[in-house]
Coordinates of C-alpha atoms and ligand atoms in Angstrom, one line a residue:
M832 CA 23.0 11.5 33.6
D833 CA 20.5 12.7 36.1
D834 CA 21.9 11.5 39.3
I835 CA 24.6 9.8 41.2
L836 CA 24.1 6.9 43.7
P837 CA 27.3 5.6 45.8
K838 CA 28.0 1.9 46.0
P839 CA 27.1 -0.2 47.5
I840 CA 23.5 1.0 46.8
E841 CA 21.2 1.3 49.7
L842 CA 17.6 0.8 49.3
D843 CA 16.7 4.1 51.0
A844 CA 19.1 6.2 48.8
L845 CA 17.7 4.3 45.6
R846 CA 13.9 5.1 46.4
T847 CA 14.8 8.9 47.1
V848 CA 16.5 9.0 43.9
L849 CA 13.8 7.3 41.9
E850 CA 11.0 9.2 43.6
R851 CA 12.8 12.4 42.6
W852 CA 13.1 11.2 38.8
L853 CA 10.2 9.0 38.4
P854 CA 7.0 10.0 40.6
Q855 CA 4.9 7.5 38.9
A856 CA 7.1 4.6 40.3
S857 CA 4.9 5.0 43.5
P858 CA 3.3 1.9 44.9
R859 CA 0.3 2.1 42.6
T860 CA 2.4 2.4 39.7
S861 CA 4.7 -0.5 40.1
G862 CA 6.0 -0.5 36.4
H863 CA 5.9 -3.5 34.2
S864 CA 7.7 -5.2 31.5
K865 CA 8.8 -2.0 29.8
P866 CA 10.5 0.7 32.0
I867 CA 8.4 4.0 32.2
P868 CA 10.5 7.0 31.0
Q869 CA 12.5 9.2 33.1
N870 CA 10.4 11.9 34.2
K871 CA 11.3 15.4 35.4
G872 CA 8.7 16.8 37.4
N873 CA 5.4 16.3 36.0
S874 CA 6.2 16.5 32.3
A875 CA 5.8 12.6 31.8
I876 CA 2.1 13.1 33.1
L877 CA 1.5 15.8 30.6
D878 CA 4.2 17.2 28.4
T879 CA 2.7 20.1 26.7
D880 CA 5.8 21.0 25.0
Y881 CA 5.9 17.8 23.4
L882 CA 2.3 18.4 22.0
A883 CA 3.3 21.7 20.6
R884 CA 6.3 20.2 18.7
V885 CA 3.7 17.6 17.3
I886 CA 1.3 20.0 16.0
G887 CA 4.0 22.4 15.1
Y888 CA 2.8 25.5 16.9
A889 CA 1.2 26.3 20.3
D890 CA -2.3 27.6 20.7
H891 CA -3.3 27.3 23.9
K892 CA -7.0 26.4 23.3
Q893 CA -6.2 23.9 20.6
K894 CA -3.7 22.2 23.0
R895 CA -6.4 22.0 25.6
E896 CA -9.1 20.7 23.2
L897 CA -6.9 18.2 22.1
V898 CA -6.1 17.1 25.8
D899 CA -9.6 17.1 26.7
L900 CA -10.6 15.1 23.6
F901 CA -8.0 12.3 24.9
T902 CA -9.1 12.3 28.3
S903 CA -12.8 12.0 27.5
T904 CA -12.2 9.3 24.8
A905 CA -10.0 7.2 27.3
R906 CA -12.7 7.7 30.1
A907 CA -15.2 6.2 27.9
D908 CA -12.7 3.4 26.6
L909 CA -11.8 2.3 30.1
P910 CA -15.1 0.8 30.9
V911 CA -15.2 -1.2 27.8
C912 CA -11.8 -2.2 28.3
R913 CA -12.9 -3.9 31.6
Q914 CA -15.8 -5.4 29.8
H915 CA -13.6 -7.1 27.5
L916 CA -11.3 -8.4 30.3
T917 CA -14.4 -9.9 31.9
E918 CA -15.4 -11.6 28.8
R919 CA -11.8 -12.8 28.3
N920 CA -11.4 -11.1 24.8
P921 CA -7.7 -9.4 25.2
Q922 CA -7.4 -9.3 21.6
A923 CA -10.2 -6.5 21.5
L924 CA -8.7 -5.0 24.5
A925 CA -5.2 -4.9 22.9
Q926 CA -6.8 -2.9 20.0
I927 CA -8.2 -0.3 22.2
M928 CA -4.8 0.1 23.9
H929 CA -3.2 0.3 20.5
K930 CA -5.1 3.4 19.8
L931 CA -4.9 5.0 23.3
K932 CA -1.2 4.5 23.3
S933 CA -0.9 6.5 20.1
S934 CA -3.4 9.4 21.1
A935 CA -1.7 9.6 24.7
H936 CA 1.6 9.8 22.9
M937 CA 0.4 12.5 20.8
V938 CA -1.1 14.9 23.5
G939 CA 2.2 14.2 25.5
A940 CA 0.7 12.0 28.2
L941 CA 3.9 9.9 28.1
S942 CA 3.3 8.0 31.2
F943 CA -0.1 6.8 30.1
A944 CA 1.3 6.0 26.7
H945 CA 3.8 3.5 28.3
L946 CA 1.4 2.0 30.5
A947 CA -1.1 1.4 27.5
E948 CA 1.7 -0.1 25.5
N949 CA 2.5 -2.5 28.4
L950 CA -1.2 -3.2 28.7
E951 CA -1.4 -3.9 24.8
D952 CA 1.6 -6.3 25.2
A953 CA 0.2 -8.0 28.2
A954 CA -3.4 -8.4 26.5
K955 CA -1.7 -9.7 23.4
T956 CA 0.3 -12.4 25.2
N957 CA -2.8 -13.3 27.1
Q958 CA -1.5 -12.2 30.5
L959 CA -5.0 -11.5 32.0
A960 CA -3.6 -11.0 35.6
A961 CA -1.1 -8.3 34.3
V962 CA -4.0 -6.8 32.3
Q963 CA -6.1 -6.4 35.3
R964 CA -3.5 -4.8 37.3
L965 CA -2.2 -2.5 34.7
L966 CA -5.8 -1.3 33.9
T967 CA -5.9 -0.2 37.4
E968 CA -2.7 1.6 37.1
L969 CA -4.0 3.3 33.8
N970 CA -7.1 4.5 35.7
Y971 CA -5.0 6.5 38.1
A972 CA -2.7 7.7 35.3
L973 CA -5.8 8.9 33.4
G974 CA -6.6 11.0 36.8
D975 CA -3.2 12.5 36.8
V976 CA -3.5 13.5 33.2
E977 CA -7.2 15.0 34.1
T978 CA -5.7 17.0 36.8
A979 CA -2.7 18.3 34.6
A980 CA -5.1 19.1 31.9
S981 CA -7.4 21.1 34.2
Q982 CA -4.5 23.4 35.2
L983 CA -3.7 24.1 31.5
M984 CA -3.7 27.6 30.5
T985 CA -6.7 28.3 27.9
A986 CA -6.5 31.9 27.6
G987 CA -4.0 33.7 25.5
A988 CA -4.2 34.8 22.1
A989 CA -4.2 32.1 19.5
L990 CA -1.0 32.4 17.8
A991 CA -1.7 32.7 14.0
R992 CA 0.5 30.4 12.0
P993 CA 1.6 31.7 8.7
I994 CA 0.3 29.7 5.7
D995 CA 2.9 27.7 3.9
T996 CA 3.7 29.2 0.6
S997 CA 6.3 26.5 -0.3
I998 CA 3.9 23.8 -1.2
D999 CA 2.5 24.6 -4.6
L1000 CA 0.4 21.5 -4.9
L1001 CA -1.5 22.0 -1.3
P1002 CA -4.5 19.7 -1.6
D1003 CA -7.9 21.5 -1.3
C1004 CA -9.6 18.8 0.2
V1005 CA -8.3 16.1 2.5
L1006 CA -10.0 13.0 3.8
I1007 CA -8.8 11.7 7.1
V1008 CA -9.6 8.1 8.0
D1009 CA -8.7 6.9 11.6
D1010 CA -10.6 5.4 14.2
D1011 CA -8.8 7.4 16.9
L1012 CA -10.8 10.7 17.4
V1013 CA -7.8 12.4 18.9
A1014 CA -5.6 11.6 16.0
R1015 CA -8.3 12.9 13.6
R1016 CA -8.4 16.1 15.4
Q1017 CA -4.7 16.5 15.6
I1018 CA -4.2 15.9 11.9
T1019 CA -7.1 18.2 11.3
L1020 CA -5.5 21.0 13.0
L1021 CA -2.1 20.3 11.5
L1022 CA -3.6 20.6 8.1
S1023 CA -5.8 23.6 8.7
S1024 CA -2.4 25.3 9.9
L1025 CA -0.9 24.5 6.5
G1026 CA -3.8 26.3 4.8
V1027 CA -5.8 23.1 3.7
I1028 CA -9.4 24.6 3.1
E1029 CA -11.5 21.6 3.8
V1030 CA -10.7 18.5 6.0
L1031 CA -13.0 15.9 6.3
S1032 CA -12.6 13.0 8.6
V1033 CA -14.2 9.6 9.3
D1034 CA -13.5 6.6 11.7
S1035 CA -13.6 3.7 9.3
G1036 CA -12.7 2.4 5.9
E1037 CA -16.4 1.7 5.4
A1038 CA -17.4 5.3 6.2
A1039 CA -14.5 6.5 3.9
L1040 CA -15.7 4.7 0.8
I1041 CA -19.2 6.2 1.2
E1042 CA -17.7 9.6 1.6
L1043 CA -15.5 9.2 -1.2
D1044 CA -18.5 8.2 -3.3
R1045 CA -20.6 11.1 -2.0
A1046 CA -17.4 13.7 -2.8
N1047 CA -17.6 12.5 -6.1
G1048 CA -13.7 13.1 -7.1
S1049 CA -13.2 16.0 -5.1
I1050 CA -10.9 14.5 -2.5
D1051 CA -7.4 15.2 -3.4
L1052 CA -5.5 13.5 -0.7
L1053 CA -6.5 10.7 1.7
I1054 CA -4.7 10.0 5.1
S1055 CA -5.4 6.6 6.2
D1056 CA -4.5 4.7 9.2
L1057 CA -3.5 1.1 8.9
K1058 CA -4.8 -0.7 12.3
M1059 CA -8.7 0.0 12.5
P1060 CA -11.4 -2.3 14.0
G1061 CA -13.7 -3.7 10.9
M1062 CA -12.2 -3.0 7.6
D1063 CA -8.4 -2.6 8.2
G1064 CA -6.2 -0.1 6.2
I1065 CA -5.1 -2.7 3.7
E1066 CA -8.4 -3.9 3.1
F1067 CA -9.5 -0.3 2.5
M1068 CA -6.7 0.2 0.3
R1069 CA -7.7 -2.8 -1.8
H1070 CA -11.4 -1.3 -2.2
L1071 CA -9.9 2.3 -3.0
A1072 CA -8.0 0.6 -6.0
D1073 CA -11.2 -0.9 -7.2
S1074 CA -13.2 2.1 -6.8
N1075 CA -10.7 4.1 -9.2
Y1076 CA -9.9 6.9 -6.6
Q1077 CA -7.8 9.4 -8.3
G1078 CA -6.1 11.5 -5.5
C1079 CA -3.0 10.8 -3.4
I1080 CA -2.7 8.7 -0.4
I1081 CA -0.6 9.0 2.9
I1082 CA -0.4 6.1 5.1
A1083 CA -0.1 7.1 8.7
S1084 CA 0.1 4.6 11.3
G1085 CA 1.8 3.4 14.6
V1086 CA 2.4 0.1 13.5
E1087 CA 6.3 -0.8 13.1
E1088 CA 8.4 0.5 10.1
Q1089 CA 8.4 -2.9 8.4
L1090 CA 5.0 -3.3 8.2
L1091 CA 4.4 0.3 7.0
Q1092 CA 6.8 -0.3 4.3
T1093 CA 5.1 -3.5 3.2
A1094 CA 1.7 -1.8 3.1
A1095 CA 3.4 1.1 1.2
E1096 CA 4.8 -1.5 -1.4
M1097 CA 1.3 -3.1 -1.8
V1098 CA -0.4 0.4 -2.5
R1099 CA 2.2 1.2 -5.0
A1100 CA 2.0 -2.2 -6.8
K1101 CA -1.7 -1.5 -7.1
G1102 CA -0.7 1.6 -9.3
M1103 CA -2.0 4.1 -6.8
N1104 CA -0.7 7.4 -6.0
L1105 CA 1.2 7.0 -2.8
R1106 CA 2.8 10.2 -1.5
G1107 CA 4.6 8.2 1.2
T1108 CA 4.2 6.9 4.9
L1109 CA 4.2 8.8 8.0
K1110 CA 4.8 7.4 11.5
K1111 CA 2.0 8.7 14.1
P1112 CA 1.9 11.0 15.9
M1113 CA 2.2 13.0 12.7
A1114 CA 4.8 15.7 12.8
R1115 CA 4.1 18.9 11.2
D1116 CA 7.7 18.9 9.3
A1117 CA 7.1 15.4 8.1
L1118 CA 3.9 16.0 6.7
L1119 CA 5.0 19.1 5.0
Q1120 CA 8.1 17.2 3.4
L1121 CA 5.4 14.8 1.9
L1122 CA 3.3 17.3 0.6
S1123 CA 6.1 19.1 -1.1
L1124 CA 7.4 16.0 -2.9
P1125 CA 7.1 16.5 -6.8
R1126 CA 4.6 14.1 -7.8
A1127 CA 6.2 12.1 -10.1
K1128 CA 8.9 11.0 -7.5
T1129 CA 6.4 9.6 -5.4
N1130 CA 4.9 7.5 -8.2
I1131 CA 6.6 4.2 -9.0
T1132 CA 4.2 2.3 -11.0
T1133 CA 2.0 3.7 -13.7
P1134 CA -1.2 5.1 -12.3
R1135 CA -4.2 3.2 -13.2
Q1136 CA -5.8 6.3 -14.6
Q1137 CA -3.9 9.4 -15.5
R1138 CA -5.8 12.2 -13.8
N1139 CA -6.0 14.3 -17.0
N1140 CA -7.2 11.6 -19.1
P1141 CA -10.2 12.6 -20.9
A1142 CA -13.2 10.1 -19.7
I1143 CA -13.2 7.3 -22.0
T1144 CA -16.6 5.7 -22.5
P1145 CA -17.7 2.3 -23.8
D1146 CA -18.6 3.7 -27.0
D1147 CA -15.3 5.1 -27.6
I1148 CA -14.1 1.4 -27.3
R1149 CA -16.5 0.1 -29.7
E1150 CA -15.5 2.8 -32.0
G1151 CA -11.8 2.0 -31.6
I1152 CA -12.4 -1.7 -32.2
R1153 CA -14.6 -1.1 -35.3
S1154 CA -11.9 1.4 -36.8
N1155 CA -9.2 -0.9 -36.2
A1156 CA -7.7 1.6 -33.7
F1157 CA -6.1 -0.8 -31.4
E1158 CA -2.7 -2.0 -32.0
M1159 CA -0.2 -4.3 -30.4
F1160 CA 3.4 -3.2 -29.3
F1161 CA 6.0 -5.7 -28.3
Q1162 CA 8.5 -5.8 -25.6
P1163 CA 11.5 -8.0 -25.5
K1164 CA 12.2 -10.6 -22.9
V1165 CA 15.9 -11.5 -22.6
D1166 CA 18.0 -14.1 -20.8
A1167 CA 19.4 -12.7 -17.6
M1168 CA 22.7 -13.8 -18.0
T1169 CA 23.2 -13.7 -21.8
L1170 CA 20.8 -11.1 -22.8
S1171 CA 19.8 -12.9 -25.8
V1172 CA 16.1 -12.3 -26.7
V1173 CA 13.9 -15.3 -25.9
G1174 CA 10.5 -13.9 -26.5
M1175 CA 8.1 -10.8 -26.2
E1176 CA 5.3 -9.6 -24.3
A1177 CA 2.5 -8.1 -26.3
L1178 CA 0.9 -5.0 -24.6
A1179 CA -2.1 -3.2 -26.0
R1180 CA -1.8 0.4 -27.5
W1181 CA -4.6 2.9 -28.3
Q1182 CA -4.4 6.4 -29.4
H1183 CA -7.8 8.1 -28.9
N1184 CA -8.3 11.6 -30.3
G1185 CA -4.6 11.9 -30.5
N1186 CA -4.0 11.0 -26.9
W1187 CA -2.4 7.5 -25.8
V1188 CA -4.8 6.1 -23.4
S1189 CA -3.1 3.7 -20.9
P1190 CA -4.1 0.1 -21.2
D1191 CA -4.8 -0.1 -17.6
V1192 CA -7.6 2.5 -18.3
F1193 CA -9.2 0.7 -21.5
I1194 CA -8.9 -2.7 -20.3
T1195 CA -10.7 -1.8 -17.0
I1196 CA -13.5 0.1 -18.9
A1197 CA -13.9 -2.8 -21.4
E1198 CA -14.1 -5.3 -18.3
Q1199 CA -16.7 -3.3 -16.9
H1200 CA -18.9 -3.0 -20.1
N1201 CA -18.8 -6.4 -21.2
L1202 CA -16.4 -5.6 -24.1
I1203 CA -13.5 -7.3 -22.8
A1204 CA -14.0 -10.5 -25.0
L1205 CA -14.7 -8.6 -28.0
L1206 CA -11.4 -6.4 -27.4
S1207 CA -9.3 -9.5 -26.2
E1208 CA -10.1 -11.4 -29.3
V1209 CA -9.0 -8.5 -31.6
L1210 CA -5.8 -8.2 -29.5
I1211 CA -4.8 -11.7 -29.2
T1212 CA -5.2 -12.0 -33.0
K1213 CA -2.9 -9.2 -33.7
A1214 CA -0.3 -10.6 -31.1
L1215 CA -0.4 -13.9 -32.9
V1216 CA -0.3 -12.6 -36.3
G1217 CA 2.8 -10.6 -35.2
G1218 CA 4.3 -13.6 -33.5
A1219 CA 3.9 -15.7 -36.9
R1220 CA 5.4 -12.7 -38.9
L1221 CA 8.5 -12.8 -36.4
A1222 CA 8.9 -16.5 -36.8
A1223 CA 8.8 -16.2 -40.7
A1224 CA 11.4 -13.5 -40.4
G1225 CA 13.6 -16.0 -38.7
Y1226 CA 12.7 -15.1 -34.9
P1227 CA 10.9 -18.0 -33.7
L1228 CA 10.5 -16.1 -30.4
S1229 CA 7.7 -16.8 -27.7
I1230 CA 4.9 -14.6 -27.4
A1231 CA 3.1 -13.5 -24.2
V1232 CA -0.4 -12.1 -24.0
N1233 CA -2.1 -10.7 -21.1
L1234 CA -5.6 -12.4 -20.2
S1235 CA -8.1 -10.4 -18.4
A1236 CA -9.1 -12.4 -15.4
I1237 CA -12.7 -11.4 -16.2
W1238 CA -12.6 -13.3 -19.7
L1239 CA -11.2 -16.5 -17.6
S1240 CA -14.9 -17.0 -16.5
D1241 CA -15.7 -17.5 -20.3
L1242 CA -15.8 -21.2 -21.0
R1243 CA -15.3 -20.8 -24.4
L1244 CA -11.7 -19.1 -24.1
P1245 CA -9.5 -22.3 -24.8
E1246 CA -11.3 -23.1 -28.0
F1247 CA -11.1 -19.6 -29.3
I1248 CA -7.3 -19.2 -28.5
L1249 CA -6.6 -22.6 -30.2
A1250 CA -8.6 -21.6 -33.4
S1251 CA -6.6 -18.1 -33.6
V1252 CA -3.3 -20.1 -33.2
N1253 CA -4.4 -22.6 -35.9
A1254 CA -5.5 -19.7 -38.2
T1255 CA -2.4 -17.6 -37.8
G1256 CA 0.1 -20.6 -37.8
F1257 CA 1.7 -19.8 -34.6
S1258 CA 2.9 -22.9 -32.6
A1259 CA 0.8 -23.3 -29.6
E1260 CA 3.9 -24.1 -27.2
K1261 CA 5.2 -20.8 -27.9
L1262 CA 2.2 -18.8 -26.5
I1263 CA 2.3 -17.7 -23.0
L1264 CA -0.7 -16.7 -21.3
E1265 CA 0.0 -14.2 -18.4
I1266 CA -2.6 -14.0 -15.9
T1267 CA -2.9 -11.5 -13.1
E1268 CA -2.6 -13.2 -9.6
T1269 CA -5.4 -10.8 -8.1
G1270 CA -7.8 -11.8 -10.8
V1271 CA -7.5 -15.4 -10.6
M1272 CA -9.6 -15.4 -7.5
A1273 CA -12.8 -14.2 -8.9
D1274 CA -14.8 -17.1 -10.1
M1275 CA -12.5 -19.8 -9.1
A1276 CA -14.3 -22.7 -10.5
T1277 CA -14.7 -21.7 -13.9
A1278 CA -11.1 -20.0 -13.9
L1279 CA -9.8 -23.4 -13.0
D1280 CA -11.6 -25.3 -15.8
V1281 CA -10.5 -22.7 -18.3
M1282 CA -6.9 -22.6 -17.3
T1283 CA -6.6 -26.4 -17.1
R1284 CA -8.1 -26.6 -20.6
L1285 CA -5.5 -23.9 -21.9
R1286 CA -2.6 -26.0 -20.3
L1287 CA -4.0 -29.3 -21.8
K1288 CA -4.0 -27.5 -25.1
G1289 CA 0.0 -27.0 -24.6
F1290 CA -0.2 -23.2 -24.1
K1291 CA 2.1 -21.9 -21.2
L1292 CA 0.6 -20.0 -18.4
S1293 CA 2.4 -17.3 -16.4
I1294 CA 1.4 -15.6 -13.1
D1295 CA 1.7 -11.9 -13.6
D1296 CA 2.3 -9.1 -11.1
F1297 CA 3.1 -11.8 -8.7
G1298 CA 3.5 -10.5 -5.0
T1299 CA 0.6 -8.0 -5.2
G1300 CA -2.2 -10.4 -4.7
Y1301 CA -3.3 -12.2 -1.8
S1302 CA -3.4 -16.2 -1.6
S1303 CA -0.6 -16.4 -4.2
M1304 CA 0.8 -19.5 -2.5
E1305 CA -2.6 -21.4 -2.6
Q1306 CA -2.9 -20.5 -6.3
L1307 CA 0.4 -21.7 -7.3
Q1308 CA -0.4 -25.2 -6.0
R1309 CA -3.8 -25.3 -7.6
I1310 CA -2.8 -23.9 -11.2
P1311 CA -0.5 -25.4 -13.7
F1312 CA 1.7 -22.1 -14.1
S1313 CA 5.2 -22.6 -15.8
E1314 CA 6.3 -19.0 -15.3
L1315 CA 6.2 -16.5 -12.5
K1316 CA 6.7 -12.7 -13.2
L1317 CA 8.0 -10.5 -10.7
D1318 CA 6.0 -7.3 -10.0
R1319 CA 8.2 -4.4 -11.1
S1320 CA 7.3 -2.3 -8.0
F1321 CA 9.4 -5.3 -6.1
V1322 CA 12.0 -5.1 -8.7
Q1323 CA 12.5 -1.5 -8.6
G1324 CA 12.1 -0.9 -4.8
A1325 CA 14.7 -4.0 -4.2
I1326 CA 17.6 -1.6 -4.6
E1327 CA 16.7 0.7 -1.7
K1328 CA 14.5 -1.2 0.4
S1329 CA 15.2 -4.6 2.2
A1330 CA 11.6 -5.5 2.7
A1331 CA 11.2 -5.4 -1.1
R1332 CA 14.5 -7.3 -1.5
S1333 CA 13.6 -10.1 0.8
I1334 CA 10.1 -10.6 -0.9
L1335 CA 12.0 -10.8 -4.1
A1336 CA 14.7 -13.2 -2.7
S1337 CA 12.1 -15.5 -1.2
T1338 CA 9.7 -15.4 -4.1
V1339 CA 12.8 -16.4 -6.5
D1340 CA 13.7 -19.3 -4.2
M1341 CA 10.3 -20.6 -4.1
A1342 CA 9.8 -20.5 -7.8
K1343 CA 13.0 -22.6 -8.2
K1344 CA 11.8 -25.1 -5.7
M1345 CA 8.5 -25.5 -7.7
G1346 CA 10.2 -25.6 -10.9
L1347 CA 8.9 -22.3 -12.4
S1348 CA 11.0 -19.8 -14.7
T1349 CA 10.9 -16.3 -13.4
V1350 CA 10.7 -13.0 -15.1
A1351 CA 11.9 -10.0 -13.6
E1352 CA 9.7 -7.1 -14.9
G1353 CA 10.3 -3.4 -14.9
V1354 CA 14.2 -3.6 -15.0
E1355 CA 15.2 0.1 -15.6
I1356 CA 18.8 0.5 -14.6
E1357 CA 21.8 -1.6 -14.6
A1358 CA 21.7 -1.9 -10.8
E1359 CA 18.3 -3.5 -11.0
L1360 CA 19.7 -6.0 -13.8
D1361 CA 22.5 -6.9 -11.6
L1362 CA 20.4 -7.5 -8.4
V1363 CA 17.9 -9.8 -10.1
R1364 CA 20.8 -11.6 -11.8
G1365 CA 22.3 -12.1 -8.5
L1366 CA 19.2 -13.6 -7.1
G1367 CA 19.0 -16.2 -9.9
C1368 CA 16.1 -14.9 -12.0
D1369 CA 15.9 -16.6 -15.5
L1370 CA 14.5 -13.7 -17.7
V1371 CA 14.5 -10.0 -17.6
Q1372 CA 12.1 -7.5 -19.2
G1373 CA 12.3 -3.7 -18.8
W1374 CA 13.3 -0.5 -20.1
F1375 CA 17.0 -1.4 -19.7
I1376 CA 16.5 -3.7 -22.4
A1377 CA 13.8 -2.1 -24.6
K1378 CA 10.4 -0.4 -24.3
A1379 CA 7.3 -1.9 -26.0
M1380 CA 7.3 -1.2 -29.7
P1381 CA 5.5 -1.7 -32.9
L1382 CA 6.3 -4.9 -35.1
E1383 CA 8.4 -3.0 -37.9
Q1384 CA 10.6 -1.3 -35.2
L1385 CA 11.1 -4.4 -33.3
L1386 CA 12.4 -6.2 -36.5
V1387 CA 14.7 -3.6 -36.9
W1388 CA 15.8 -3.8 -33.2
L1389 CA 16.2 -7.5 -33.4
Q1390 CA 18.4 -7.2 -36.6
G1391 CA 20.4 -4.5 -35.0
R1392 CA 21.3 -7.0 -32.1
G1393 CA 22.2 -9.6 -34.3
T1394 CA 19.9 -12.1 -32.3
Ligands
LIG914 P1 1.7 -5.8 -17.1 O1 1.2 -7.0 -17.6 O2 2.3 -5.8 -15.7 O3 2.6 -5.2 -18.2 C1 3.9 -4.6 -18.0 C2 3.7 -3.0 -17.9 O4 4.9 -2.5 -17.4 C3 3.5 -2.4 -19.3 O5 2.5 -1.3 -19.0 C4 4.8 -2.0 -19.7 O6 4.8 -1.2 -20.8 C5 5.5 -1.6 -18.5 N1 6.9 -1.7 -18.3 C6 7.7 -2.5 -18.9 N2 9.0 -2.4 -18.5 C7 9.0 -1.2 -17.7 C8 10.0 -0.6 -17.1 O7 11.1 -0.7 -17.1 N3 9.7 0.5 -16.4 C9 8.3 0.8 -16.3 N4 8.0 1.8 -15.3 N5 7.2 0.1 -16.9 C10 7.6 -1.0 -17.5 P2 1.5 -1.0 -20.0 O8 1.8 -1.3 -21.3 O9 0.9 0.3 -19.5 O10 0.4 -2.0 -19.3 C11 -0.1 -1.9 -18.2 C12 -0.9 -3.1 -18.0 O11 -2.1 -3.4 -18.9 C13 -0.4 -4.5 -18.0 O12 0.5 -4.6 -17.1 C14 -1.5 -5.4 -18.3 O13 -2.0 -5.8 -17.0 C15 -2.5 -4.7 -19.0 N6 -2.4 -5.0 -20.4 C16 -1.5 -4.4 -21.4 N7 -2.2 -4.9 -22.6 C17 -3.0 -5.9 -22.3 C18 -3.8 -6.6 -23.3 O14 -3.7 -6.9 -24.6 N8 -4.8 -7.4 -22.4 C19 -5.2 -7.3 -21.4 N9 -6.0 -8.1 -20.7 N10 -4.3 -6.5 -20.5 C20 -3.4 -5.8 -21.0
LIG915 CA1 1.9 -8.9 -18.2
LIG916 CA1 3.2 -7.5 -14.6

């Protein structure tokens, strides 16, 4: 409690109290939709203790530098905002306010931050008169910050911060991607204080991709904002996944928690090494905590390419095909309720120079070097031979194979598969072709042609990794899928995170309405099985049931279950 007022409240008494506690509630700052926070003295104009808490230590020179950076950026942004208002472009103005809000918050310019927030809201909801009024108020508020900044102490010894030894895996080189100059500088200072030797920063996703290319693998950690003009953070992550970036990622943003979590799910689902998310302004302790996490814990799905994987060349793959080194393993798919086995997914395996190479790696390389048709033909034949042997042994189970999206642009694909099915004696209606949603997009016209003909030949189509791609709904309407596989990042995230759980529930719901059967992938523990059962999933696949195994081992496993 800050004060008392006797009832009935008299206007003069109220004004006196308000002026004492809220100096900015003077006529020029009339307040707007959201109340400006209580303000003791001048601290809401520039709360430098707040700034010190954020950077984690107080070095006067650095504090002053950050505040000056903020005021000069804001000074330069204000005329641009007025221009946007004149041109009736409130969305562009909202974007600038979003950025200014977060950098003001970071340096402790709390009143300014609240005004900027109100302005962002007003601009988003197209209240142009309010925008105009608030812009004037913001201009005054900036003047107040500048005055307060000029009184800041710049002298005094810089407090040397002991370098943290608690982090054994301190990154050598970090790249910060943020359109806000003040945020870039703050995070740079933070990382330097932790002992990171090289900190690079860029203002956009486009620039980051160029920098990553130039750095050629030397960047260990990438800290990226989500909301940026031009290429946004999500789009940037998508390009990053395609570029085979090997380092860790931290998403840092001022957006709401729910959105941050959804972005995180997406990045994990792409198989990238996400260390975690941080809300801006980034606090030293929160960053430290993320950097200290053991690697394995932060990585839910298999990374696209293991770091220490020796480089695989296209010639290695050619040689592997020639020497018959590629194998097919089979992972059971079971009925969610009865746990009886209904089919298998065939998964490619390859041991090269004594090391297992992840299929994510060799499939990608084969795709990039025009070897995917050759490799897939070998793999599919092996899968069908396996399926026929299982049927002959008394297990007429369905076999699912993964089709590379690149191969879908080969118009001869349906004929090849039909010929292999006929040659091996496997029945067509028991073959399921799994297609990854993201890949479906590439060459839509040809892919549609191929998929429709595959369907006409009696094969079933399954949409794989559902939920990790983009226009999923649209594809579901256009392509005659009969099965939907829920990506394991959602299944595994669903126990703890409500966002993943609701994605899962609504997907199962939609699949049911469309008459698709659903498969939950990556079920590793009983709690996950219970959860997907509860949601009404039809089939389950995952280590809780069994890992992928060679055919001989699978036959023993099936006999043991008495299925
Ligand atoms: P996918 O189609 O999503 O395959 C499922 C992946 O999840 C497999 O990884 C499988 O081993 C793994 N998995 C299954 N159950 C669990 C579980 O409970 N926990 C966890 N953490 N993982 C589980 P894998 O074998 O590394 O394959 C990775 C991807 O490589 C596959 O993802 C598929 O996209 C691709 N791939 C594999 N074999 C082939 C193939 O023959 N042809 C093509 N084109 N792609 C293939
Ligand atoms: Ca699959
Ligand atoms: Ca999958």
